[in-house]
Short mmCIF file of C-alpha atoms and ligand atoms in Angstrom, two decimals:
data_model
loop_
_atom_site.label_atom_id
_atom_site.label_comp_id
_atom_site.label_asym_id
_atom_site.label_seq_id
_atom_site.Cartn_x
_atom_site.Cartn_y
_atom_site.Cartn_z
CA MET D 99 7.79 29.63 24.19
CA ALA D 100 5.67 31.74 21.83
CA ASN D 101 7.11 32.31 18.27
CA GLN D 102 9.99 29.77 18.67
CA ARG D 103 10.68 27.95 15.58
CA ILE D 104 11.52 24.13 15.80
CA ILE D 105 13.45 22.50 12.87
CA VAL D 106 13.81 18.73 13.40
CA GLY D 107 16.19 16.75 11.37
CA ASN D 108 15.09 13.01 11.23
CA TRP D 109 17.99 11.03 9.78
CA LYS D 110 15.90 7.58 9.96
CA MET D 111 18.25 4.65 9.28
CA ASN D 112 20.67 6.75 7.55
CA GLY D 113 24.17 8.12 8.28
CA CYS D 114 27.52 7.19 9.39
CA ARG D 115 30.29 9.15 11.23
CA ALA D 116 31.64 10.68 8.06
CA LEU D 117 28.11 12.16 7.34
CA ALA D 118 27.64 13.35 10.85
CA ASN D 119 31.00 15.18 10.56
CA GLU D 120 30.04 16.88 7.24
CA LEU D 121 26.63 17.74 8.36
CA LEU D 122 27.62 19.14 11.76
CA SER D 123 30.46 21.29 10.32
CA VAL D 124 28.12 22.87 7.79
CA LEU D 125 25.23 23.20 10.37
CA ALA D 126 27.34 24.54 13.16
CA ARG D 127 28.31 27.58 10.89
CA SER D 128 24.91 28.29 9.79
CA THR D 129 22.57 27.67 12.76
CA PRO D 130 21.19 30.86 14.29
CA SER D 131 22.74 31.59 17.75
CA ASP D 132 19.56 32.29 19.39
CA PRO D 133 17.91 29.11 20.44
CA ALA D 134 15.12 30.92 21.93
CA ARG D 135 14.08 31.90 18.50
CA VAL D 136 15.15 28.91 16.25
CA LYS D 137 15.68 25.46 17.89
CA VAL D 138 17.39 22.90 15.67
CA VAL D 139 16.95 19.33 16.76
CA LEU D 140 18.93 16.57 15.10
CA CYS D 141 17.70 13.07 15.53
CA PRO D 142 20.43 10.49 14.06
CA PRO D 143 20.33 6.83 14.58
CA ALA D 144 21.05 5.64 18.00
CA THR D 145 24.73 4.57 16.98
CA LEU D 146 25.41 8.24 16.28
CA LEU D 147 23.97 9.99 19.21
CA SER D 148 27.32 10.24 21.04
CA ASP D 149 29.11 11.38 17.99
CA VAL D 150 26.61 14.08 17.42
CA LYS D 151 26.56 15.16 20.82
CA SER D 152 30.17 15.77 20.76
CA LEU D 153 30.08 17.45 17.28
CA ARG D 154 27.32 19.83 18.44
CA GLU D 155 29.14 21.20 21.45
CA GLY D 156 29.50 24.86 21.36
CA THR D 157 26.52 25.10 19.09
CA PRO D 158 22.86 25.70 19.94
CA ILE D 159 21.88 22.44 18.02
CA VAL D 160 20.09 19.91 20.36
CA LEU D 161 20.05 16.15 20.24
CA GLY D 162 16.80 13.90 19.73
CA ALA D 163 16.20 10.25 19.28
CA GLN D 164 13.87 8.41 16.82
CA ASP D 165 12.07 6.20 19.31
CA CYS D 166 12.15 4.94 22.82
CA HIS D 167 10.55 2.00 24.73
CA ALA D 168 7.66 2.58 26.85
CA LYS D 169 9.17 0.68 29.80
CA THR D 170 12.15 2.09 31.94
CA HIS D 171 14.18 -1.09 31.84
CA GLY D 172 13.90 -4.87 31.32
CA ALA D 173 14.10 -7.72 29.10
CA TYR D 174 13.55 -5.83 25.74
CA THR D 175 16.26 -6.98 23.41
CA GLY D 176 17.18 -4.36 20.88
CA ASP D 177 15.24 -1.60 22.53
CA ILE D 178 16.36 1.72 24.42
CA SER D 179 14.73 3.46 27.28
CA ALA D 180 13.86 7.27 27.67
CA ALA D 181 16.33 7.44 30.50
CA MET D 182 18.99 5.99 28.40
CA LEU D 183 18.56 8.50 25.77
CA LYS D 184 18.38 11.28 28.49
CA GLU D 185 21.81 10.03 29.81
CA VAL D 186 23.43 10.25 26.34
CA GLY D 187 22.33 13.72 26.05
CA CYS D 188 18.87 13.86 24.17
CA GLN D 189 16.31 16.46 24.80
CA TYR D 190 13.69 15.29 22.42
CA VAL D 191 12.39 11.93 21.17
CA ILE D 192 10.31 11.33 17.95
CA LEU D 193 7.37 9.04 18.73
CA GLY D 194 4.63 7.26 16.68
CA HIS D 195 6.24 8.17 13.25
CA SER D 196 4.16 6.52 10.58
CA GLU D 197 6.85 4.22 9.77
CA ARG D 198 7.02 2.77 13.09
CA ARG D 199 3.12 2.76 13.13
CA GLU D 200 3.00 0.85 9.95
CA GLN D 201 5.99 -1.34 10.16
CA TYR D 202 5.95 -2.27 13.70
CA GLY D 203 2.32 -2.00 14.39
CA GLU D 204 2.67 0.70 16.87
CA THR D 205 -0.81 1.66 18.27
CA ASP D 206 -1.91 4.95 19.63
CA ALA D 207 -1.93 3.48 23.20
CA LEU D 208 1.65 2.48 22.84
CA VAL D 209 2.60 5.84 21.63
CA ALA D 210 0.86 7.57 24.40
CA ALA D 211 2.67 5.13 26.91
CA LYS D 212 5.90 5.92 25.17
CA ALA D 213 5.26 9.71 25.60
CA LEU D 214 4.49 9.38 29.29
CA SER D 215 7.73 7.42 29.78
CA ALA D 216 9.73 10.10 27.62
CA SER D 217 8.32 12.78 29.62
CA SER D 218 8.90 11.24 32.88
CA ALA D 219 12.61 10.83 31.92
CA GLY D 220 12.95 14.48 31.13
CA LEU D 221 12.59 14.16 27.44
CA ILE D 222 10.13 16.16 25.22
CA PRO D 223 8.09 13.75 22.99
CA ILE D 224 7.64 14.76 19.36
CA ILE D 225 4.28 12.83 18.73
CA CYS D 226 3.69 12.19 14.93
CA VAL D 227 0.33 11.99 13.56
CA GLY D 228 -1.05 11.98 9.99
CA GLU D 229 -3.47 10.50 7.57
CA SER D 230 -3.24 7.97 4.59
CA LEU D 231 -3.91 9.22 1.05
CA SER D 232 -7.10 7.17 0.86
CA GLN D 233 -8.40 8.97 4.15
CA ARG D 234 -7.35 12.34 2.60
CA GLN D 235 -9.27 11.49 -0.61
CA ARG D 236 -12.36 10.44 1.28
CA GLY D 237 -12.34 13.74 3.18
CA ASP D 238 -11.70 11.90 6.50
CA ALA D 239 -8.17 13.35 7.08
CA GLU D 240 -9.19 15.92 9.82
CA ALA D 241 -11.53 13.53 11.82
CA PHE D 242 -8.71 10.67 11.58
CA VAL D 243 -5.93 12.90 12.75
CA ALA D 244 -7.98 14.37 15.66
CA GLN D 245 -8.89 10.98 17.06
CA GLN D 246 -5.35 9.63 16.46
CA LEU D 247 -4.03 12.56 18.40
CA ARG D 248 -6.42 12.30 21.31
CA SER D 249 -5.54 8.62 21.75
CA SER D 250 -1.76 9.19 21.17
CA LEU D 251 -1.37 11.91 23.95
CA PRO D 252 0.22 11.12 27.32
CA GLU D 253 -2.03 11.27 30.39
CA LEU D 254 0.17 13.96 32.08
CA PRO D 255 0.02 17.70 30.75
CA CYS D 256 3.69 17.62 29.89
CA GLU D 257 5.61 19.74 27.40
CA ILE D 258 5.19 18.01 23.86
CA VAL D 259 5.60 18.72 20.33
CA ILE D 260 3.16 17.48 17.73
CA ALA D 261 4.34 16.76 14.07
CA TYR D 262 1.52 16.54 11.61
CA GLU D 263 2.91 14.33 8.79
CA PRO D 264 0.55 13.03 6.19
CA ILE D 265 1.68 9.64 5.29
CA TRP D 266 1.33 10.29 1.60
CA ALA D 267 3.60 13.27 1.72
CA ILE D 268 6.53 11.43 3.42
CA GLY D 269 9.42 10.93 0.92
CA THR D 270 7.12 11.38 -2.08
CA GLY D 271 7.72 15.08 -3.00
CA TYR D 272 3.88 15.57 -2.49
CA VAL D 273 2.85 18.42 -0.09
CA PRO D 274 -0.72 19.09 0.91
CA THR D 275 -2.15 22.64 -0.09
CA VAL D 276 -1.31 25.46 2.22
CA GLU D 277 -4.89 25.49 3.05
CA ASP D 278 -4.94 21.93 4.12
CA ILE D 279 -1.97 22.38 6.29
CA THR D 280 -3.49 25.26 8.00
CA ALA D 281 -6.71 23.59 8.47
CA MET D 282 -5.07 20.53 10.06
CA HIS D 283 -2.92 22.59 12.33
CA HIS D 284 -5.93 24.49 13.59
CA THR D 285 -7.78 21.12 14.23
CA ILE D 286 -4.75 19.85 16.06
CA ALA D 287 -4.47 23.07 18.27
CA GLN D 288 -8.12 22.70 19.11
CA VAL D 289 -7.81 19.08 20.12
CA LEU D 290 -4.80 20.01 22.32
CA VAL D 291 -6.88 22.69 24.14
CA THR D 292 -9.90 20.36 24.57
CA GLN D 293 -7.99 17.33 25.70
CA ARG D 294 -5.27 19.00 27.86
CA GLY D 295 -6.90 22.12 28.97
CA PRO D 296 -5.86 25.95 28.39
CA LEU D 297 -3.44 25.94 31.32
CA SER D 298 -1.17 22.93 29.92
CA PRO D 299 2.11 23.78 28.82
CA ARG D 300 1.97 25.00 25.06
CA ALA D 301 2.52 22.49 22.52
CA SER D 302 4.56 23.44 19.45
CA ILE D 303 2.92 21.99 16.13
CA LEU D 304 5.29 21.04 13.19
CA TYR D 305 4.60 20.12 9.62
CA GLY D 306 6.50 17.19 8.03
CA GLY D 307 6.43 15.38 4.62
CA SER D 308 8.71 16.38 1.73
CA VAL D 309 9.88 19.72 3.30
CA LYS D 310 12.84 21.22 1.26
CA ALA D 311 14.52 24.43 0.87
CA SER D 312 12.16 25.34 -1.94
CA ASN D 313 9.04 25.03 0.17
CA ALA D 314 10.05 25.49 3.60
CA LYS D 315 9.43 29.26 3.77
CA GLU D 316 5.91 28.92 2.59
CA ILE D 317 5.20 26.46 4.99
CA LEU D 318 6.79 28.06 7.98
CA ASP D 319 5.05 31.29 7.30
CA LEU D 320 1.51 29.55 7.55
CA PRO D 321 -0.40 30.41 10.65
CA GLY D 322 -0.19 27.67 13.39
CA VAL D 323 2.79 26.17 11.95
CA ASP D 324 5.72 26.35 14.57
CA GLY D 325 8.34 24.41 12.59
CA VAL D 326 9.06 21.45 10.35
CA LEU D 327 10.19 17.93 10.76
CA VAL D 328 12.45 17.10 7.93
CA GLY D 329 13.46 13.73 6.72
CA GLY D 330 15.39 13.23 3.33
CA ALA D 331 16.40 16.88 3.13
CA SER D 332 18.03 16.68 6.69
CA LEU D 333 20.76 14.42 5.13
CA ILE D 334 21.92 16.99 2.78
CA ALA D 335 24.13 19.57 4.70
CA GLU D 336 23.44 22.62 2.45
CA GLU D 337 19.65 21.84 2.07
CA PHE D 338 19.19 21.40 5.62
CA SER D 339 21.03 24.64 6.48
CA ALA D 340 19.03 26.49 3.92
CA ILE D 341 15.87 25.32 5.72
CA VAL D 342 17.22 26.35 9.18
CA SER D 343 18.09 29.70 7.77
CA LEU D 344 14.65 30.26 6.58
CA ALA D 345 13.13 29.70 10.02
P1 PGA W 1 10.57 13.46 4.30
O1 PGA W 1 10.26 12.72 5.65
O2 PGA W 1 11.09 14.90 4.72
O3 PGA W 1 11.69 12.67 3.80
O4 PGA W 1 9.11 13.51 3.57
C1 PGA W 1 9.73 13.21 6.79
C2 PGA W 1 9.55 12.33 7.95
O5 PGA W 1 9.24 11.25 7.70
O6 PGA W 1 9.76 12.72 9.12
#
């Protein structure tokens, strides 16, 4: 949908019921009522999905998860399938976050398989890509992210969201220059057209990494930026509400 802004809150392994109550009560008051213009997606830990689902009722806020397994079911202790997330009320799932790629060795091929599984279950995958600091410093950032994206895309031309998250910007307070964000979003858009064809469903491209209320407007106003993926600041009710109100 053209011009729709997507603001995603990634709580990571943070939060409890009290925090969910607090965040949702503030957000419910401040979230724009027109989800066609601004979509707010909350991705709490799996233990809080049901709570957030109830708390968001009557608001345009939608539910997302932080990961899913590539398989539909089976002997995968500790894992959750895309269909299970769909059943609990999720519409989106974050996949291939750099923390999972780095800490759990998730490969591009696995991310692509998870995205296919998510999409088959009726979820919209939010596929994360991003370069390391050394790749940025060597001038390899765009080539790396283009290749990472090509091999992380699901085979089907389904609806997807891409989040450009430079690893060195996550949780650090550092943010790329506006020129670098714009250039990377342009590269990502080109890869999507080349890989998926011009008739594929349009993909939204988000920026993530140290987004705060103080820099969100500048980032959201950049050409090719359809929204933001927010980590730390999504755990602070007033801060996240302020970001949503800037969208
Ligand atoms: P941050 O995290 O906003 O705390 O930098 C973003 C993310 O990892 O999705």
